[in-house]
Coordinates of C-alpha atoms in Angstrom, one line a residue:
M1 CA 117.2 166.1 126.2
S2 CA 117.7 169.0 128.6
G3 CA 115.0 170.8 130.5
Q4 CA 115.5 173.7 128.1
Y5 CA 115.0 171.6 125.0
F6 CA 111.8 173.0 123.8
K7 CA 112.7 176.5 124.8
D8 CA 115.7 176.2 122.5
L9 CA 113.6 175.2 119.5
L10 CA 112.8 177.5 116.6
I11 CA 109.8 176.6 114.5
L12 CA 108.8 178.3 111.2
D13 CA 105.1 177.9 110.7
H14 CA 103.7 178.5 107.2
T15 CA 100.3 177.0 108.0
R16 CA 96.8 178.3 107.9
Y17 CA 93.6 177.4 109.7
L18 CA 93.1 174.6 112.2
L19 CA 95.4 171.6 111.4
G20 CA 98.6 173.6 111.3
G21 CA 97.8 176.0 114.2
Y22 CA 96.7 173.1 116.3
A23 CA 100.0 171.3 115.8
T24 CA 102.3 174.3 116.4
Q25 CA 100.3 175.5 119.4
V26 CA 101.7 172.6 121.3
F27 CA 105.3 173.6 120.7
A28 CA 104.6 177.3 121.4
D29 CA 103.0 176.3 124.8
L30 CA 106.0 174.1 125.6
G31 CA 108.2 177.2 125.2
A32 CA 109.5 176.9 121.6
T33 CA 109.8 180.0 119.5
V34 CA 107.1 179.7 116.8
I35 CA 107.2 182.2 114.0
K36 CA 104.3 182.3 111.7
I37 CA 105.5 183.1 108.2
E38 CA 102.6 185.0 106.7
S39 CA 101.8 186.7 103.4
I40 CA 101.9 190.5 103.4
D41 CA 98.4 190.7 102.0
G42 CA 96.3 189.4 104.9
G43 CA 98.2 186.4 106.4
D44 CA 96.5 183.4 107.8
F45 CA 93.0 183.2 106.4
C46 CA 91.5 182.4 109.8
R47 CA 92.4 185.9 111.0
T48 CA 89.1 187.2 109.7
E49 CA 86.8 184.3 110.8
E50 CA 83.8 185.6 112.7
P51 CA 83.2 186.3 115.5
V52 CA 85.8 188.9 116.0
R53 CA 86.7 191.0 119.0
N54 CA 88.8 194.1 118.8
G55 CA 89.9 193.0 115.3
V56 CA 91.0 189.6 116.5
S57 CA 89.2 186.4 115.3
H58 CA 88.1 183.8 117.8
Y59 CA 89.6 181.2 115.5
F60 CA 93.0 182.8 115.4
S61 CA 93.0 183.6 119.1
A62 CA 92.3 179.9 120.0
L63 CA 95.2 178.6 117.9
N64 CA 98.0 181.1 118.0
R65 CA 98.9 182.3 121.5
N66 CA 102.6 182.5 122.4
K67 CA 103.5 182.8 118.7
Q68 CA 105.2 185.5 116.6
S69 CA 104.3 186.8 113.2
L70 CA 106.6 187.7 110.3
T71 CA 105.0 189.0 107.0
L72 CA 107.3 188.0 104.2
N73 CA 107.2 188.2 100.4
L74 CA 108.5 184.7 99.5
K75 CA 108.2 185.4 95.8
A76 CA 110.9 188.1 96.1
D77 CA 114.6 187.0 96.0
E78 CA 115.3 189.1 99.1
G79 CA 112.3 187.4 100.8
K80 CA 113.7 184.0 100.0
K81 CA 117.1 185.0 101.4
I82 CA 115.6 186.2 104.6
Y83 CA 113.6 182.9 104.9
L84 CA 116.7 180.8 104.3
D85 CA 118.6 182.9 106.8
L86 CA 116.0 181.9 109.4
V87 CA 116.1 178.3 108.3
K88 CA 119.8 178.2 109.2
K89 CA 118.9 178.7 112.8
A90 CA 115.6 176.9 112.8
D91 CA 114.8 173.3 113.9
V92 CA 111.4 172.7 112.3
V93 CA 109.4 173.9 109.3
V94 CA 105.7 173.2 109.2
E95 CA 103.6 173.9 106.1
T96 CA 100.3 173.1 104.5
F97 CA 100.9 174.2 100.9
R98 CA 99.8 172.0 98.1
P99 CA 102.7 169.8 96.8
G100 CA 105.2 171.7 94.6
V101 CA 104.4 175.2 95.9
M102 CA 107.5 175.5 98.0
K103 CA 109.7 174.0 95.3
R104 CA 108.4 176.6 92.8
L105 CA 109.3 179.3 95.4
G106 CA 112.8 177.9 95.7
I107 CA 112.4 177.2 99.4
D108 CA 111.5 173.5 99.5
Y109 CA 113.0 170.9 101.8
E110 CA 116.1 170.5 99.5
A111 CA 116.8 174.2 99.7
E112 CA 116.2 174.2 103.4
R113 CA 118.5 171.2 104.0
A114 CA 121.2 172.8 102.0
A115 CA 121.0 175.7 104.4
N116 CA 120.6 173.5 107.5
P117 CA 121.1 169.7 107.4
R118 CA 119.4 169.4 110.8
I119 CA 116.1 170.9 109.7
I120 CA 112.9 168.9 110.1
H121 CA 110.3 169.7 107.5
C122 CA 106.7 168.7 108.2
A123 CA 104.4 169.0 105.2
M124 CA 100.7 168.4 105.7
S125 CA 98.6 167.6 102.5
S126 CA 95.5 165.8 101.5
F127 CA 97.0 162.4 100.5
G128 CA 100.8 163.0 100.6
Q129 CA 103.4 164.8 98.5
D130 CA 103.5 162.2 95.7
D131 CA 99.8 161.6 95.3
P132 CA 98.1 163.7 92.5
R133 CA 94.9 163.9 94.5
S134 CA 96.8 166.3 96.9
L135 CA 96.7 168.9 94.1
K136 CA 92.9 169.1 94.3
A137 CA 90.9 171.0 96.9
F138 CA 89.4 169.1 99.8
H139 CA 87.9 170.1 103.1
D140 CA 87.3 168.1 106.3
I141 CA 83.9 166.9 105.3
N142 CA 85.2 165.5 102.1
F143 CA 87.7 163.3 103.8
Q144 CA 85.0 162.1 106.2
A145 CA 82.9 161.1 103.2
L146 CA 85.8 159.3 101.5
S147 CA 86.6 157.3 104.7
G148 CA 83.1 155.9 105.0
Y149 CA 82.7 157.7 108.4
L150 CA 79.8 159.9 107.2
S151 CA 77.7 156.8 106.3
L152 CA 77.9 155.7 109.9
N153 CA 77.3 158.8 111.9
G154 CA 74.0 159.6 110.3
G155 CA 75.4 162.2 107.9
V156 CA 75.7 164.7 110.7
I157 CA 78.2 167.6 110.3
S158 CA 80.2 167.7 113.5
P159 CA 81.0 171.1 115.3
I160 CA 84.6 169.8 115.5
H161 CA 86.6 169.3 112.3
H162 CA 87.7 165.7 113.0
V163 CA 90.1 165.4 110.1
D164 CA 91.9 168.6 110.9
V165 CA 92.4 167.6 114.5
A166 CA 93.5 164.1 113.6
T167 CA 96.0 165.5 111.2
G168 CA 97.3 168.1 113.7
M169 CA 97.8 165.3 116.2
A170 CA 99.6 163.2 113.6
A171 CA 101.8 166.1 112.8
I172 CA 102.8 166.6 116.4
Q173 CA 103.7 162.9 116.6
N174 CA 105.7 163.1 113.4
I175 CA 107.7 166.1 114.6
M176 CA 108.3 164.7 118.0
A177 CA 109.6 161.4 116.5
A178 CA 111.8 163.3 114.0
L179 CA 113.2 165.5 116.8
L180 CA 114.0 162.3 118.9
E181 CA 115.6 160.7 115.9
R182 CA 117.7 163.8 115.2
E183 CA 119.2 163.5 118.7
R184 CA 120.5 160.1 117.6
S185 CA 121.6 160.8 114.0
G186 CA 122.2 164.5 114.0
E187 CA 120.3 164.8 110.7
G188 CA 117.0 166.3 109.9
S189 CA 114.2 164.6 108.1
F190 CA 111.0 165.1 106.0
C191 CA 107.6 164.4 107.5
D192 CA 104.9 163.7 104.9
V193 CA 101.7 164.0 107.0
R194 CA 98.5 163.0 105.2
M195 CA 95.1 164.2 106.2
F196 CA 93.2 161.2 104.8
D197 CA 95.6 158.7 106.4
S198 CA 95.3 160.5 109.7
F199 CA 91.6 160.2 109.8
V200 CA 91.6 156.6 108.6
W201 CA 93.8 156.0 111.6
W202 CA 91.1 157.4 113.8
N203 CA 88.7 155.0 112.1
S204 CA 90.8 151.9 112.9
L205 CA 88.4 150.4 115.4
I206 CA 85.4 150.8 113.1
D207 CA 87.3 149.3 110.2
A208 CA 88.3 146.3 112.4
R209 CA 84.6 145.8 113.1
Y210 CA 84.0 145.9 109.3
D211 CA 86.6 143.2 108.8
F212 CA 85.3 141.0 111.6
Y213 CA 81.7 141.3 110.3
G214 CA 82.9 139.8 107.1
G215 CA 83.2 143.0 105.1
E216 CA 80.0 144.6 106.3
V217 CA 79.3 147.5 108.7
S218 CA 76.4 149.9 109.0
R219 CA 74.9 152.3 111.4
E220 CA 72.5 149.5 112.4
T221 CA 75.4 147.0 113.2
L222 CA 77.5 149.3 115.3
D223 CA 77.6 148.6 119.1
F224 CA 76.0 152.0 120.0
P225 CA 73.5 153.4 120.6
A226 CA 72.4 150.5 122.8
L227 CA 69.8 150.4 125.6
A228 CA 72.4 151.0 128.3
Y229 CA 74.6 153.3 126.2
N230 CA 72.4 156.1 124.9
I231 CA 71.0 159.6 125.4
Y232 CA 67.6 160.0 126.9
E233 CA 65.3 163.0 127.0
T234 CA 64.0 164.3 130.4
A235 CA 60.6 165.7 131.3
D236 CA 61.6 169.3 130.6
G237 CA 63.6 168.8 127.4
G238 CA 67.0 168.1 129.0
R239 CA 69.0 165.0 128.3
V240 CA 70.9 162.4 130.2
A241 CA 73.8 160.5 128.7
V242 CA 74.1 156.9 130.0
G243 CA 77.0 154.5 129.6
M244 CA 76.0 151.8 132.0
L245 CA 77.7 148.9 130.3
E246 CA 79.3 147.4 133.4
E247 CA 76.8 145.0 135.2
K248 CA 77.2 146.8 138.5
F249 CA 76.1 150.1 137.1
W250 CA 73.3 148.6 135.0
S251 CA 71.8 146.5 137.8
T252 CA 71.9 149.4 140.3
F253 CA 69.9 151.7 137.9
L254 CA 67.4 149.0 137.0
K255 CA 66.8 148.1 140.7
D256 CA 66.3 151.8 141.6
Y257 CA 63.6 152.2 139.0
G258 CA 62.0 148.8 139.0
L259 CA 63.2 147.8 135.6
E260 CA 65.0 144.6 136.5
D261 CA 63.3 142.7 133.7
L262 CA 65.3 144.9 131.2
A263 CA 68.6 143.4 132.3
Q264 CA 68.9 141.0 129.4
F265 CA 68.6 143.9 126.8
K266 CA 71.6 145.9 128.1
R267 CA 73.5 145.8 124.8
C268 CA 70.5 145.6 122.5
R269 CA 70.0 148.1 119.7
R270 CA 66.7 149.8 119.1
Q271 CA 65.6 147.5 116.3
E272 CA 66.4 144.5 118.6
A273 CA 64.4 145.6 121.6
P274 CA 62.0 148.4 120.7
E275 CA 59.8 147.9 123.8
A276 CA 62.8 148.1 126.1
F277 CA 63.8 151.4 124.5
A278 CA 60.3 152.7 124.9
R279 CA 60.3 151.9 128.7
M280 CA 63.7 153.5 129.2
E281 CA 62.5 156.6 127.4
Q282 CA 59.3 156.8 129.5
T283 CA 61.4 156.4 132.7
F284 CA 63.7 159.3 131.9
K285 CA 60.8 161.5 130.7
A286 CA 59.0 161.0 134.0
H287 CA 61.5 163.2 135.8
S288 CA 63.0 166.7 135.2
T289 CA 66.6 167.4 134.4
D290 CA 67.2 168.7 138.0
E291 CA 65.6 165.6 139.5
W292 CA 68.0 163.4 137.4
R293 CA 70.9 165.6 138.4
E294 CA 70.1 165.2 142.0
Y295 CA 69.7 161.4 141.6
L296 CA 73.1 161.1 139.9
R297 CA 74.9 163.3 142.3
E298 CA 75.4 160.5 144.8
K299 CA 75.5 157.7 142.2
D300 CA 78.5 156.1 140.5
I301 CA 76.8 154.5 137.6
C302 CA 78.3 156.1 134.4
A303 CA 75.5 158.5 133.7
M304 CA 75.5 162.3 133.4
V305 CA 73.2 165.1 132.7
V306 CA 74.1 166.6 129.3
L307 CA 75.5 170.1 130.1
T308 CA 75.1 173.1 127.9
K309 CA 78.4 174.7 126.7
D310 CA 77.9 177.5 129.3
E311 CA 77.4 174.9 132.1
A312 CA 80.4 172.8 130.9
I313 CA 82.8 175.8 130.7
Q314 CA 81.7 177.1 134.1
S315 CA 82.2 173.7 135.6
I316 CA 85.7 173.3 134.1
I317 CA 86.8 176.7 135.3
E318 CA 85.3 176.1 138.8
S319 CA 87.2 172.8 139.1
D320 CA 90.4 174.9 139.1
T321 CA 92.6 172.4 137.4
G322 CA 94.2 174.9 135.1
L323 CA 92.7 173.3 132.0
M324 CA 90.6 176.3 131.1
K325 CA 90.6 179.9 132.4
Y326 CA 90.0 183.5 131.4
V327 CA 93.3 185.2 130.7
E328 CA 93.7 189.0 130.4
L329 CA 95.2 189.5 126.9
E330 CA 96.4 192.8 125.4
K331 CA 94.3 192.7 122.2
T332 CA 91.2 190.9 123.4
G333 CA 90.9 191.6 127.1
K334 CA 89.5 188.9 129.2
T335 CA 89.7 185.9 126.9
L336 CA 88.9 182.2 127.4
Q337 CA 91.9 179.9 126.8
T338 CA 92.3 176.1 127.0
R339 CA 95.7 174.7 127.9
I340 CA 97.2 171.7 126.1
P341 CA 96.6 168.5 128.1
L342 CA 100.2 167.8 128.6
Y343 CA 101.1 166.8 132.2
V344 CA 104.8 165.8 132.3
S345 CA 106.5 166.6 135.6
S346 CA 109.7 167.9 133.9
L347 CA 107.8 170.0 131.4
P348 CA 105.4 172.3 133.3
V349 CA 102.8 173.9 131.1
S350 CA 100.2 176.5 132.2
L351 CA 98.1 179.4 131.1
D352 CA 100.0 181.8 133.3
D353 CA 102.0 184.5 131.5
V354 CA 100.3 183.7 128.2
R355 CA 101.2 185.9 125.3
G356 CA 98.1 186.5 123.1
C357 CA 98.1 185.8 119.4
P358 CA 100.3 188.1 117.3
G359 CA 99.0 190.9 115.0
L360 CA 99.9 190.4 111.4
G361 CA 103.6 191.1 111.0
E362 CA 103.8 192.3 114.6
D363 CA 107.2 190.9 115.1
N364 CA 108.8 191.8 111.8
A365 CA 111.4 194.2 113.3
K366 CA 112.2 192.0 116.3
I367 CA 112.7 188.8 114.2
L368 CA 114.9 190.4 111.6
A369 CA 116.9 192.2 114.2
E370 CA 117.6 188.9 115.9
A371 CA 118.6 187.5 112.5
G372 CA 121.3 190.2 112.2
Y373 CA 119.6 192.9 110.1
T374 CA 120.1 196.5 111.1
E375 CA 117.3 198.9 111.7
Q376 CA 118.0 200.7 108.4
E377 CA 118.0 197.4 106.5
I378 CA 114.7 196.4 108.0
A379 CA 113.2 199.8 107.2
A380 CA 114.4 199.5 103.6
L381 CA 113.0 195.9 103.3
A382 CA 109.6 197.1 104.4
Q383 CA 109.7 200.0 102.0
R384 CA 110.5 197.6 99.1
G385 CA 107.6 195.3 100.1
V386 CA 109.9 192.4 101.0
I387 CA 108.4 192.4 104.5
G388 CA 105.3 194.0 105.8
P389 CA 105.2 197.3 107.7
V390 CA 107.4 197.6 110.9
S391 CA 106.3 199.4 114.0

């Protein structure tokens, strides 16, 4: 693949919310042209998720930089024609419709492949295109429940949508594999990405534990929390996260605080060594968060004060690694952005020269002009409601 490979890619993105935006963001940051195909009557649902700044949702801003937006009525014959004209030049289609929707619209993989045999179609659904369960509504928390994960994490709702992120990662892998295979065969392919399967993949270590325990696993039989791998409260209500599993870390800490007799309980769970847990808790509560921070500053023992989000973000920015920075964007002004963690020497990625997320249908005229439509034709299409307004 040439150095310009990703910059030469055209991706048509029908997705909404996290899992699709997360996947296509990677390709947009790598330089691919990513066109969000959005409905005229509002577009991606996450455009309105609070909080909003200058009419732009934080949710949409986080997932859609460097992309373009085309509002298109796919139920209209002219809209389908425009779409298939774009498919002829495209490399990848990504969508999160329920199975059968694109077929009813007349723009499914078979129609796309007739227009372009090299097209790669990535469909994300609950359980796959041929599973009737994919026709029902599910959210992230439902898949967590079905996988058994929620029974092991204390039934806590995570601030991160684990299933969506797992599925987005799986979609990226599927698309990358399909692109590589296309270099060999010259043919496109269909990627059937499944949300449930993606999260079960994330659970593989837990499920192996279930097997090796003879078909049993519970919160009480998991490795952690353990005495040396736990979170402890400080005197002023702060917290310290410790992961002192290696003997050199554990023994150093125990010696520093006169707790050498706890050495044997390193991997014990609370129910196995309640008195040891009580002494560890007393030790951490005897000192303030700042005192623990000062102690850990010079220590290499796998322990860290739990930072607030404000502290963590400031620390990341001050580290000046390029992972996170405030970028001046046209619509939202000074805006926090996080780069994709891709560090390939031949594929430089940065947050410099970032284009902010597109307004709904912002690129209608540009995209259709590049597809060969005249200014008059574009204006007429907008007037007939085939595309959204053009500016």
